[in-house]
Amino acid sequence: MSTAPEPPREPKPALVFDDPLDQPDSDDTDRGWGERPSGDSAADLRRFLDEKPPHHI
């Protein structure tokens, strides 16, 4: 009866006891909330005029 050597085990992940509220969340940034990267002012004006409701003429 032969026994094969055991494969090396991966180390278990360490437990972290830090305060999770100290780390910024993805919701804490403006990314993904419709914010566009800053560009030229002509493009900003064009976007403003395109998105202005008709009763604000």
CSV table of N, CA and C in Angstrom, one decimal, residues 16-17 49:
chain,number,residue,atom,x,y,z
A,16,VAL,N,-9.5,39.9,9.6
A,16,VAL,CA,-9.2,41.3,9.7
A,16,VAL,C,-10.2,41.9,10.7
A,17,PHE,N,-9.8,42.5,11.7
A,17,PHE,CA,-10.6,43.1,12.7
A,17,PHE,C,-10.7,44.6,12.6
A,49,LEU,N,-27.9,72.6,-22.7
A,49,LEU,CA,-29.0,73.0,-23.6
A,49,LEU,C,-29.8,71.8,-24.1
